[in-house]
């Protein structure tokens, strides 16, 4: 392969030097050019010249999604409008949308990062990439497309939904890569199976964005579509969009582009670093972003570092798949639970499908109850349901330290969605 988008970094020391330079550039840039950050730094009593080492990042104040909402319409803006070439916004389910500005350099950096994702996934200029994620003001479609074009592969910008057309394109254009949400990937896998298309398509890789996919979902997609690899692409509008890291073909963790941003994993309560390998909240500081830089931005996504070198030998560090959001965490009987924990147990249980729902109810005795509805695997025997339910109930009790009732339902009875599937139904009122 000719051009590479991987950084020419050979040692951790070199990487740290790049991070320190980027951190110092960022704090100077925002202090000089953003009223918001200058005020925040002054309140915290920190000046850019006090940042001498990477450890000094702990002196910097945090930024939150609330800051972005309060700064609407152009929060964190650190470049003049004449240098801003584009905006993107989050879909914004609550309150105001988060809007992020980009300079041309930011767009170029994003394209390079995304091309790096495709490169690490083993794509070449010969690949044909069917982009079945949404196009619009949010960062998805346009980001996936930028990266394809930067790499030099062929983009097929179809957008989400429209299953008939998706199937037709897979067959007619011989797409080798499909980019979609995990739910859409499952839908496509079932559809290709149903229509008997598997031998007529050329799909080799799936890149799943914007939603966690479970091990069970990935296995199903691999089997039904006959693909070699399913990749999970993390994406955060505040941090350019999707494309800021990807697992490689060894699938030992998500390599993240540590030459573009610093990732801290902190305890969401104490805001202190968790020991390497423990779950915490992702806190992000960008190193080159001009228009809307992030300084210790609390992403609310939960994950953990994978404190080892990947089998591929890359110097780029790895974090685990996202285990949900600290906001999605629910409390039942004084235990904090992340849907990702339930997901993990189900993924490692034989005999269940990929779909599940968690229902929380408060009964007349005043106590809270958790019911987990899980689909039996396709073609599974309903006579085995009681035994299966007990296995899952015991695993939940042992691993999450809370009791839940497991109800096994028929395969295909829980709703599928082309967008994100709702997992937690909290019926406990206020
Ligand atoms: Zn690797």
Tab-separated table of C-alpha atoms and ligand atoms in Angstrom:
chain	number	residue	atom	x	y	z
A	1	UNK	CA	0.000	0.000	0.000
A	2	UNK	CA	1.309	3.439	-0.904
A	3	UNK	CA	0.297	6.432	1.155
A	4	UNK	CA	-0.130	5.870	4.851
A	5	UNK	CA	-2.150	7.875	7.321
A	6	UNK	CA	-0.485	6.323	10.350
A	7	UNK	CA	1.746	8.618	12.424
A	8	UNK	CA	5.491	8.162	12.128
A	9	UNK	CA	5.950	7.639	15.842
A	10	UNK	CA	8.290	4.897	17.007
A	11	UNK	CA	8.382	5.219	20.787
A	12	UNK	CA	6.068	6.178	23.630
A	13	UNK	CA	8.464	8.973	24.435
A	14	UNK	CA	7.993	10.477	20.991
A	15	UNK	CA	4.212	10.178	21.363
A	16	UNK	CA	4.335	11.936	24.739
A	17	UNK	CA	6.436	14.732	23.264
A	18	UNK	CA	3.841	15.250	20.507
A	19	UNK	CA	1.086	15.263	23.138
A	20	UNK	CA	2.872	17.819	25.304
A	21	UNK	CA	3.471	20.138	22.345
A	22	UNK	CA	-0.178	19.780	21.319
A	23	UNK	CA	-1.407	20.398	24.842
A	24	UNK	CA	0.709	23.534	25.193
A	25	UNK	CA	-0.438	24.768	21.783
A	26	UNK	CA	-4.089	24.158	22.735
A	27	UNK	CA	-4.007	25.932	26.111
A	28	UNK	CA	-2.260	28.941	24.586
A	29	UNK	CA	-4.657	29.006	21.650
A	30	UNK	CA	-7.841	28.841	23.735
A	31	UNK	CA	-6.593	31.253	26.382
A	32	UNK	CA	-5.795	33.803	23.724
A	33	UNK	CA	-8.810	33.305	21.466
A	34	UNK	CA	-11.753	32.078	23.515
A	35	UNK	CA	-13.483	34.221	26.076
A	36	UNK	CA	-15.123	31.131	27.540
A	37	UNK	CA	-11.881	29.262	28.143
A	38	UNK	CA	-9.994	32.334	29.366
A	39	UNK	CA	-12.658	32.945	31.998
A	40	UNK	CA	-12.686	29.263	32.958
A	41	UNK	CA	-8.881	29.149	33.264
A	42	UNK	CA	-8.847	32.362	35.307
A	43	UNK	CA	-11.493	30.963	37.672
A	44	UNK	CA	-9.358	27.849	38.117
A	45	UNK	CA	-6.298	30.031	38.656
A	46	UNK	CA	-4.298	28.436	35.869
A	47	UNK	CA	-2.258	30.108	33.145
A	48	UNK	CA	-1.023	28.431	29.939
A	49	UNK	CA	2.614	28.906	30.989
A	50	UNK	CA	2.023	26.607	33.988
A	51	UNK	CA	1.635	23.596	31.701
A	52	UNK	CA	5.143	22.111	31.640
A	53	UNK	CA	4.406	18.398	31.488
A	54	UNK	CA	1.542	16.067	30.605
A	55	UNK	CA	0.813	15.647	34.308
A	56	UNK	CA	-0.065	19.342	34.471
A	57	UNK	CA	-3.269	18.542	32.576
A	58	UNK	CA	-4.751	17.903	36.053
A	59	UNK	CA	-4.507	21.667	36.714
A	60	UNK	CA	-6.917	22.443	33.885
A	61	UNK	CA	-10.646	22.914	34.458
A	62	UNK	CA	-13.211	20.495	32.997
A	63	UNK	CA	-15.593	21.285	30.167
A	64	UNK	CA	-19.053	19.692	29.992
A	65	UNK	CA	-21.951	19.342	27.607
A	66	UNK	CA	-23.710	21.980	29.721
A	67	UNK	CA	-21.003	24.454	28.684
A	68	UNK	CA	-21.729	23.627	25.066
A	69	UNK	CA	-25.443	24.154	25.549
A	70	UNK	CA	-24.977	27.417	27.410
A	71	UNK	CA	-22.606	28.654	24.728
A	72	UNK	CA	-25.182	28.000	21.996
A	73	UNK	CA	-25.034	28.695	19.047
A	74	UNK	CA	-21.223	28.715	18.728
A	75	UNK	CA	-19.786	27.276	21.948
A	76	UNK	CA	-16.046	26.948	22.635
A	77	UNK	CA	-15.363	28.995	19.509
A	78	UNK	CA	-11.655	29.794	19.407
A	79	UNK	CA	-11.243	30.882	15.776
A	80	UNK	CA	-12.681	33.927	13.983
A	81	UNK	CA	-15.768	33.322	11.850
A	82	UNK	CA	-13.855	34.020	8.638
A	83	UNK	CA	-11.753	30.916	9.318
A	84	UNK	CA	-14.745	28.685	10.058
A	85	UNK	CA	-15.808	26.650	7.028
A	86	UNK	CA	-18.434	24.340	8.480
A	87	UNK	CA	-20.530	23.510	11.495
A	88	UNK	CA	-21.948	20.220	12.698
A	89	UNK	CA	-24.476	19.589	15.437
A	90	UNK	CA	-25.524	16.680	17.576
A	91	UNK	CA	-29.041	15.359	17.130
A	92	UNK	CA	-29.745	16.896	20.541
A	93	UNK	CA	-32.477	14.936	22.232
A	94	UNK	CA	-32.615	17.146	25.298
A	95	UNK	CA	-32.180	20.894	25.472
A	96	UNK	CA	-30.296	22.735	22.803
A	97	UNK	CA	-28.191	21.017	20.212
A	98	UNK	CA	-24.445	20.910	20.647
A	99	UNK	CA	-22.970	22.849	17.764
A	100	UNK	CA	-19.304	22.557	16.834
A	101	UNK	CA	-17.345	24.764	14.439
A	102	UNK	CA	-14.600	23.531	12.089
A	103	UNK	CA	-11.796	25.336	10.289
A	104	UNK	CA	-10.473	23.884	7.030
A	105	UNK	CA	-7.545	22.442	9.001
A	106	UNK	CA	-9.986	20.746	11.399
A	107	UNK	CA	-11.794	19.183	8.425
A	108	UNK	CA	-8.478	18.018	6.940
A	109	UNK	CA	-7.381	16.535	10.254
A	110	UNK	CA	-10.702	14.743	10.577
A	111	UNK	CA	-10.383	13.314	7.037
A	112	UNK	CA	-6.864	12.080	7.831
A	113	UNK	CA	-8.030	10.450	11.064
A	114	UNK	CA	-10.906	8.774	9.267
A	115	UNK	CA	-8.652	7.580	6.429
A	116	UNK	CA	-6.437	6.117	9.157
A	117	UNK	CA	-9.453	4.161	10.463
A	118	UNK	CA	-10.048	2.640	7.058
A	119	UNK	CA	-6.350	1.914	6.709
A	120	UNK	CA	-6.151	0.122	10.053
A	121	UNK	CA	-9.232	-1.888	9.018
A	122	UNK	CA	-7.267	-3.012	5.976
A	123	UNK	CA	-9.160	-1.077	3.281
A	124	UNK	CA	-7.409	-0.039	0.077
A	125	UNK	CA	-8.229	2.127	-2.937
A	126	UNK	CA	-9.941	-0.917	-4.445
A	127	UNK	CA	-12.638	-1.022	-1.771
A	128	UNK	CA	-16.213	0.112	-2.354
A	129	UNK	CA	-17.776	1.553	0.757
A	130	UNK	CA	-21.550	1.622	1.129
A	131	UNK	CA	-22.236	4.393	3.619
A	132	UNK	CA	-25.583	3.599	5.224
A	133	UNK	CA	-25.398	6.119	8.059
A	134	UNK	CA	-27.279	9.415	8.164
A	135	UNK	CA	-26.281	12.459	6.153
A	136	UNK	CA	-27.185	15.873	7.475
A	137	UNK	CA	-26.077	18.370	10.063
A	138	UNK	CA	-24.724	15.615	12.270
A	139	UNK	CA	-21.248	14.260	11.701
A	140	UNK	CA	-21.965	10.720	10.538
A	141	UNK	CA	-22.384	10.382	6.759
A	142	UNK	CA	-20.167	13.243	5.735
A	143	UNK	CA	-17.380	11.993	8.029
A	144	UNK	CA	-17.456	8.459	6.665
A	145	UNK	CA	-17.414	9.893	3.150
A	146	UNK	CA	-14.529	12.304	3.775
A	147	UNK	CA	-12.416	9.413	4.990
A	148	UNK	CA	-13.263	7.173	2.028
A	149	UNK	CA	-12.321	9.907	-0.410
A	150	UNK	CA	-9.146	10.783	1.480
A	151	UNK	CA	-8.118	7.117	1.371
A	152	UNK	CA	-9.008	6.954	-2.306
A	153	UNK	CA	-11.606	4.172	-2.114
A	154	UNK	CA	-15.071	4.440	-3.704
A	155	UNK	CA	-17.866	5.958	-1.630
A	156	UNK	CA	-21.467	4.873	-2.174
A	157	UNK	CA	-23.377	7.481	-0.158
A	158	UNK	CA	-26.762	5.842	0.255
A	159	UNK	CA	-27.691	6.915	3.784
A	160	UNK	CA	-29.733	4.846	6.258
A	161	UNK	CA	-32.951	2.917	5.717
A	162	UNK	CA	-34.353	1.896	2.329
A	163	UNK	CA	-33.547	-1.788	2.692
A	164	UNK	CA	-34.525	-2.644	-0.898
A	165	UNK	CA	-32.036	-0.172	-2.297
A	166	UNK	CA	-29.355	-1.267	0.199
A	167	UNK	CA	-29.690	-4.857	-0.988
A	168	UNK	CA	-29.701	-3.826	-4.623
A	169	UNK	CA	-26.539	-1.742	-4.189
A	170	UNK	CA	-24.775	-4.560	-2.358
A	171	UNK	CA	-25.497	-6.812	-5.296
A	172	UNK	CA	-25.099	-4.426	-8.231
A	173	UNK	CA	-22.126	-2.370	-7.033
A	174	UNK	CA	-20.445	-5.279	-5.215
A	175	UNK	CA	-19.796	-3.115	-2.152
A	176	UNK	CA	-16.972	-4.574	-0.064
A	177	UNK	CA	-17.599	-2.522	3.081
A	178	UNK	CA	-20.838	-1.506	4.782
A	179	UNK	CA	-20.892	1.350	7.295
A	180	UNK	CA	-24.016	1.533	9.450
A	181	UNK	CA	-25.322	1.463	12.992
A	182	UNK	CA	-25.257	-1.925	14.719
A	183	UNK	CA	-29.080	-2.138	14.582
A	184	UNK	CA	-29.032	-1.493	10.847
A	185	UNK	CA	-26.261	-4.074	10.448
A	186	UNK	CA	-28.457	-6.684	12.130
A	187	UNK	CA	-31.392	-5.690	9.959
A	188	UNK	CA	-29.267	-6.024	6.807
A	189	UNK	CA	-27.864	-9.364	7.939
A	190	UNK	CA	-31.381	-10.740	8.446
A	191	UNK	CA	-32.524	-9.300	5.123
A	192	UNK	CA	-29.602	-10.712	3.120
A	193	UNK	CA	-30.297	-14.102	4.703
A	194	UNK	CA	-34.019	-13.877	3.960
A	195	UNK	CA	-33.493	-12.890	0.336
A	196	UNK	CA	-30.788	-15.507	-0.233
A	197	UNK	CA	-28.289	-12.858	-1.348
A	198	UNK	CA	-25.254	-14.041	0.525
A	199	UNK	CA	-23.566	-15.701	-2.482
A	200	UNK	CA	-24.329	-12.732	-4.736
A	201	UNK	CA	-22.711	-9.997	-2.640
A	202	UNK	CA	-19.029	-9.165	-2.058
A	203	UNK	CA	-19.156	-7.731	1.458
A	204	UNK	CA	-15.986	-8.305	3.481
A	205	UNK	CA	-16.116	-5.798	6.293
A	206	UNK	CA	-18.640	-3.966	8.414
A	207	UNK	CA	-17.909	-0.738	10.224
A	208	UNK	CA	-20.463	-0.064	12.943
A	209	UNK	CA	-20.882	3.467	14.184
A	210	UNK	CA	-22.801	5.498	16.760
A	211	UNK	CA	-24.071	2.600	18.837
A	212	UNK	CA	-22.473	-0.199	20.766
A	213	UNK	CA	-22.733	-3.627	19.216
A	214	UNK	CA	-22.653	-6.686	21.426
A	215	UNK	CA	-20.510	-9.766	20.809
A	216	UNK	CA	-23.684	-11.663	19.922
A	217	UNK	CA	-24.706	-9.043	17.359
A	218	UNK	CA	-21.262	-9.074	15.793
A	219	UNK	CA	-21.248	-12.858	15.585
A	220	UNK	CA	-24.632	-12.831	13.906
A	221	UNK	CA	-23.541	-10.234	11.356
A	222	UNK	CA	-20.386	-12.199	10.573
A	223	UNK	CA	-22.340	-15.407	10.080
A	224	UNK	CA	-25.276	-14.095	8.068
A	225	UNK	CA	-23.323	-11.712	5.845
A	226	UNK	CA	-20.227	-13.858	5.503
A	227	UNK	CA	-17.941	-10.933	6.387
A	228	UNK	CA	-14.433	-11.340	7.780
A	229	UNK	CA	-14.450	-8.426	10.185
A	230	UNK	CA	-16.859	-6.251	12.127
A	231	UNK	CA	-15.316	-3.034	13.437
A	232	UNK	CA	-16.685	-0.677	16.056
A	233	UNK	CA	-16.066	2.970	15.316
A	234	UNK	CA	-16.442	5.387	18.225
A	235	UNK	CA	-17.812	8.793	17.374
A	236	UNK	CA	-18.380	11.965	19.300
A	237	UNK	CA	-19.556	15.132	17.586
A	238	UNK	CA	-17.606	17.219	20.078
A	239	UNK	CA	-14.427	15.407	19.016
A	240	UNK	CA	-14.696	15.979	15.230
A	241	UNK	CA	-17.209	13.083	14.822
A	242	UNK	CA	-16.700	9.388	14.132
A	243	UNK	CA	-13.232	8.328	13.005
A	244	UNK	CA	-11.104	9.139	16.037
A	245	UNK	CA	-10.120	5.510	16.590
A	246	UNK	CA	-10.814	1.938	15.457
A	247	UNK	CA	-9.947	-1.597	16.411
A	248	UNK	CA	-7.489	-3.266	14.037
A	249	UNK	CA	-7.943	-6.743	12.543
A	250	UNK	CA	-6.758	-8.323	15.808
A	251	UNK	CA	-9.768	-6.800	17.628
A	252	UNK	CA	-7.925	-6.492	20.935
A	253	UNK	CA	-9.185	-2.985	21.618
A	254	UNK	CA	-9.848	0.331	19.920
A	255	UNK	CA	-6.665	2.068	18.848
A	256	UNK	CA	-7.238	5.758	19.384
A	257	UNK	CA	-5.405	8.591	17.724
A	258	UNK	CA	-3.370	9.768	20.678
A	259	UNK	CA	-1.431	12.157	18.476
A	260	UNK	CA	-4.674	14.113	17.983
A	261	UNK	CA	-6.127	13.978	21.503
A	262	UNK	CA	-5.362	12.980	25.055
A	263	UNK	CA	-7.749	10.528	26.659
A	264	UNK	CA	-8.077	10.428	30.441
A	265	UNK	CA	-10.221	7.763	32.126
A	266	UNK	CA	-11.582	9.244	35.342
A	267	UNK	CA	-13.896	8.159	38.102
A	268	UNK	CA	-17.132	10.068	37.286
A	269	UNK	CA	-17.719	10.868	40.968
A	270	UNK	CA	-14.252	11.893	42.177
A	271	UNK	CA	-12.858	12.980	38.780
A	272	UNK	CA	-9.581	11.318	39.695
A	273	UNK	CA	-7.870	8.861	37.320
A	274	UNK	CA	-8.936	5.239	37.739
A	275	UNK	CA	-6.217	2.565	37.832
A	276	UNK	CA	-5.273	1.342	34.317
A	277	UNK	CA	-7.803	-1.238	33.147
A	278	UNK	CA	-10.685	-0.046	35.348
A	279	UNK	CA	-13.926	1.432	34.022
A	280	UNK	CA	-14.283	5.185	34.085
A	281	UNK	CA	-15.514	8.162	32.125
A	282	UNK	CA	-13.691	9.337	29.009
A	283	UNK	CA	-12.308	12.846	29.382
A	284	UNK	CA	-10.865	14.354	26.222
A	285	UNK	CA	-8.379	17.112	25.473
A	286	UNK	CA	-7.699	17.874	21.813
A	287	UNK	CA	-4.175	18.651	20.624
A	288	UNK	CA	-4.696	20.324	17.223
A	289	UNK	CA	-8.337	21.369	16.997
A	290	UNK	CA	-8.657	25.042	16.059
A	291	UNK	CA	-12.292	26.146	15.897
A	292	UNK	CA	-13.765	24.325	18.899
A	293	UNK	CA	-10.969	22.729	20.951
A	294	UNK	CA	-11.821	20.508	23.893
A	295	UNK	CA	-10.066	20.945	27.213
A	296	UNK	CA	-10.792	18.076	29.584
A	297	UNK	CA	-14.198	17.533	28.060
A	298	UNK	CA	-16.326	15.072	30.027
A	299	UNK	CA	-17.684	12.829	27.274
A	300	UNK	CA	-19.866	10.782	29.685
A	301	UNK	CA	-18.953	7.646	27.747
A	302	UNK	CA	-17.658	4.826	29.889
A	303	UNK	CA	-14.773	2.629	28.919
A	304	UNK	CA	-11.450	1.371	30.178
A	305	UNK	CA	-7.891	1.504	28.925
A	306	UNK	CA	-6.382	-1.709	27.647
A	307	UNK	CA	-2.953	-1.466	29.225
A	308	UNK	CA	-0.969	-3.609	26.805
A	309	UNK	CA	0.557	-3.454	23.364
A	310	UNK	CA	-1.679	-4.838	20.594
A	311	UNK	CA	-0.566	-7.896	18.609
A	312	UNK	CA	-0.333	-5.663	15.533
A	313	UNK	CA	2.570	-3.882	17.230
A	314	UNK	CA	1.129	-0.385	16.826
A	315	UNK	CA	2.390	2.261	19.217
A	316	UNK	CA	-1.125	3.735	19.352
A	317	UNK	CA	-2.771	2.993	22.707
A	318	UNK	CA	-6.099	1.198	23.041
A	319	UNK	CA	-9.303	1.701	24.952
A	320	UNK	CA	-12.054	-0.876	25.278
A	321	UNK	CA	-15.377	-0.709	23.485
A	322	UNK	CA	-17.782	1.814	24.960
A	323	UNK	CA	-19.752	0.353	27.844
A	324	UNK	CA	-22.551	2.882	27.639
A	325	UNK	CA	-22.874	6.367	29.002
A	326	UNK	CA	-22.525	7.443	32.578
A	327	UNK	CA	-25.901	9.184	31.908
A	328	UNK	CA	-27.453	5.818	30.916
A	329	UNK	CA	-26.444	4.388	34.222
A	330	UNK	CA	-29.447	3.463	36.305
A	331	UNK	CA	-29.640	2.711	39.976
A	332	UNK	CA	-31.634	-0.174	41.291
A	333	UNK	CA	-31.584	-1.137	44.967
A	334	UNK	CA	-28.598	1.140	45.474
A	335	UNK	CA	-26.480	-0.580	42.810
A	336	UNK	CA	-25.153	1.425	39.840
A	337	UNK	CA	-25.738	-0.497	36.628
A	338	UNK	CA	-24.653	0.257	33.075
A	339	UNK	CA	-26.630	-1.430	30.257
A	340	UNK	CA	-23.255	-2.512	28.853
A	341	UNK	CA	-22.798	-4.839	31.827
A	342	UNK	CA	-26.036	-6.697	31.029
A	343	UNK	CA	-25.102	-6.682	27.355
A	344	UNK	CA	-21.773	-8.274	28.205
A	345	UNK	CA	-23.393	-11.112	30.171
A	346	UNK	CA	-25.920	-11.834	27.412
A	347	UNK	CA	-23.189	-11.794	24.773
A	348	UNK	CA	-21.405	-14.532	26.627
A	349	UNK	CA	-24.474	-16.723	27.131
A	350	UNK	CA	-25.210	-19.535	24.688
A	351	UNK	CA	-28.757	-19.841	23.432
A	352	UNK	CA	-29.874	-16.200	23.429
A	353	UNK	CA	-30.245	-13.819	20.506
A	354	UNK	CA	-28.804	-10.349	20.216
A	355	UNK	CA	-31.864	-8.360	21.284
A	356	UNK	CA	-32.812	-7.517	24.856
A	357	UNK	CA	-34.683	-4.971	26.960
A	358	UNK	CA	-34.296	-3.961	30.596
A	359	UNK	CA	-37.521	-2.969	32.389
A	360	UNK	CA	-37.499	-1.280	35.798
A	361	UNK	CA	-40.672	-1.251	37.896
A	362	UNK	CA	-41.630	-0.125	41.365
A	363	UNK	CA	-44.141	-2.516	42.919
A	364	UNK	CA	-46.658	-2.028	45.711
A	365	UNK	CA	-44.188	-3.184	48.314
A	366	UNK	CA	-42.225	-0.029	47.437
A	367	UNK	CA	-39.300	-1.999	46.128
A	368	UNK	CA	-37.719	-1.794	42.693
A	369	UNK	CA	-37.672	-4.758	40.361
A	370	UNK	CA	-35.641	-5.372	37.234
A	371	UNK	CA	-36.937	-7.580	34.439
A	372	UNK	CA	-34.734	-8.461	31.505
A	373	UNK	CA	-36.434	-9.609	28.335
A	374	UNK	CA	-34.125	-11.604	26.111
A	375	UNK	CA	-34.809	-13.241	22.784
A	376	UNK	CA	-34.194	-16.924	22.433
A	377	UNK	CA	-31.683	-17.625	19.656
A	378	UNK	CA	-33.118	-18.280	16.202
A	379	UNK	CA	-34.388	-21.875	16.050
A	380	UNK	CA	-33.892	-22.337	19.797
A	381	UNK	CA	-36.022	-24.734	21.814
A	382	UNK	CA	-38.524	-23.041	24.154
A	383	UNK	CA	-38.327	-26.056	26.492
A	384	UNK	CA	-34.884	-24.805	27.486
A	385	UNK	CA	-36.127	-21.335	28.460
A	386	UNK	CA	-36.417	-21.932	32.235
A	387	UNK	CA	-32.881	-23.301	32.477
A	388	UNK	CA	-31.528	-20.485	30.305
A	389	UNK	CA	-33.273	-17.859	32.431
A	390	UNK	CA	-31.688	-19.277	35.564
A	391	UNK	CA	-28.203	-19.208	34.036
A	392	UNK	CA	-28.599	-15.521	33.133
A	393	UNK	CA	-30.155	-14.617	36.489
A	394	UNK	CA	-27.238	-16.217	38.302
A	395	UNK	CA	-24.678	-14.478	36.118
A	396	UNK	CA	-26.341	-11.115	36.789
A	397	UNK	CA	-26.416	-11.760	40.516
A	398	UNK	CA	-22.776	-12.803	40.532
A	399	UNK	CA	-21.359	-10.159	38.219
A	400	UNK	CA	-23.566	-7.106	38.811
A	401	UNK	CA	-24.557	-7.912	42.410
A	402	UNK	CA	-28.260	-7.345	41.891
A	403	UNK	CA	-31.238	-9.633	41.338
A	404	UNK	CA	-33.252	-9.512	38.144
A	405	UNK	CA	-35.957	-11.634	36.612
A	406	UNK	CA	-35.149	-12.959	33.156
A	407	UNK	CA	-37.926	-13.577	30.659
A	408	UNK	CA	-37.035	-15.422	27.474
A	409	UNK	CA	-39.171	-14.351	24.513
A	410	UNK	CA	-39.494	-15.734	20.991
A	411	UNK	CA	-36.874	-14.871	18.428
A	412	UNK	CA	-37.828	-11.780	16.403
A	413	UNK	CA	-40.414	-10.432	18.870
A	414	UNK	CA	-38.424	-7.503	20.278
A	415	UNK	CA	-38.478	-4.441	18.020
A	416	UNK	CA	-35.568	-3.850	15.622
A	417	UNK	CA	-34.665	-0.343	14.679
A	418	UNK	CA	-32.574	1.225	11.937
A	419	UNK	CA	-31.369	3.731	14.495
A	420	UNK	CA	-30.461	3.158	18.113
A	421	UNK	CA	-32.477	0.527	19.924
A	422	UNK	CA	-33.933	1.586	23.261
A	423	UNK	CA	-32.667	-0.800	25.925
A	424	UNK	CA	-33.769	0.572	29.277
A	425	UNK	CA	-37.436	1.192	30.132
A	426	UNK	CA	-37.682	2.853	33.499
A	427	UNK	CA	-41.337	2.681	34.592
A	428	UNK	CA	-40.720	3.751	38.158
A	429	UNK	CA	-42.174	7.245	37.769
A	430	UNK	CA	-40.697	10.064	39.817
B	1	LIG	ZN1	-3.767	-3.471	16.744
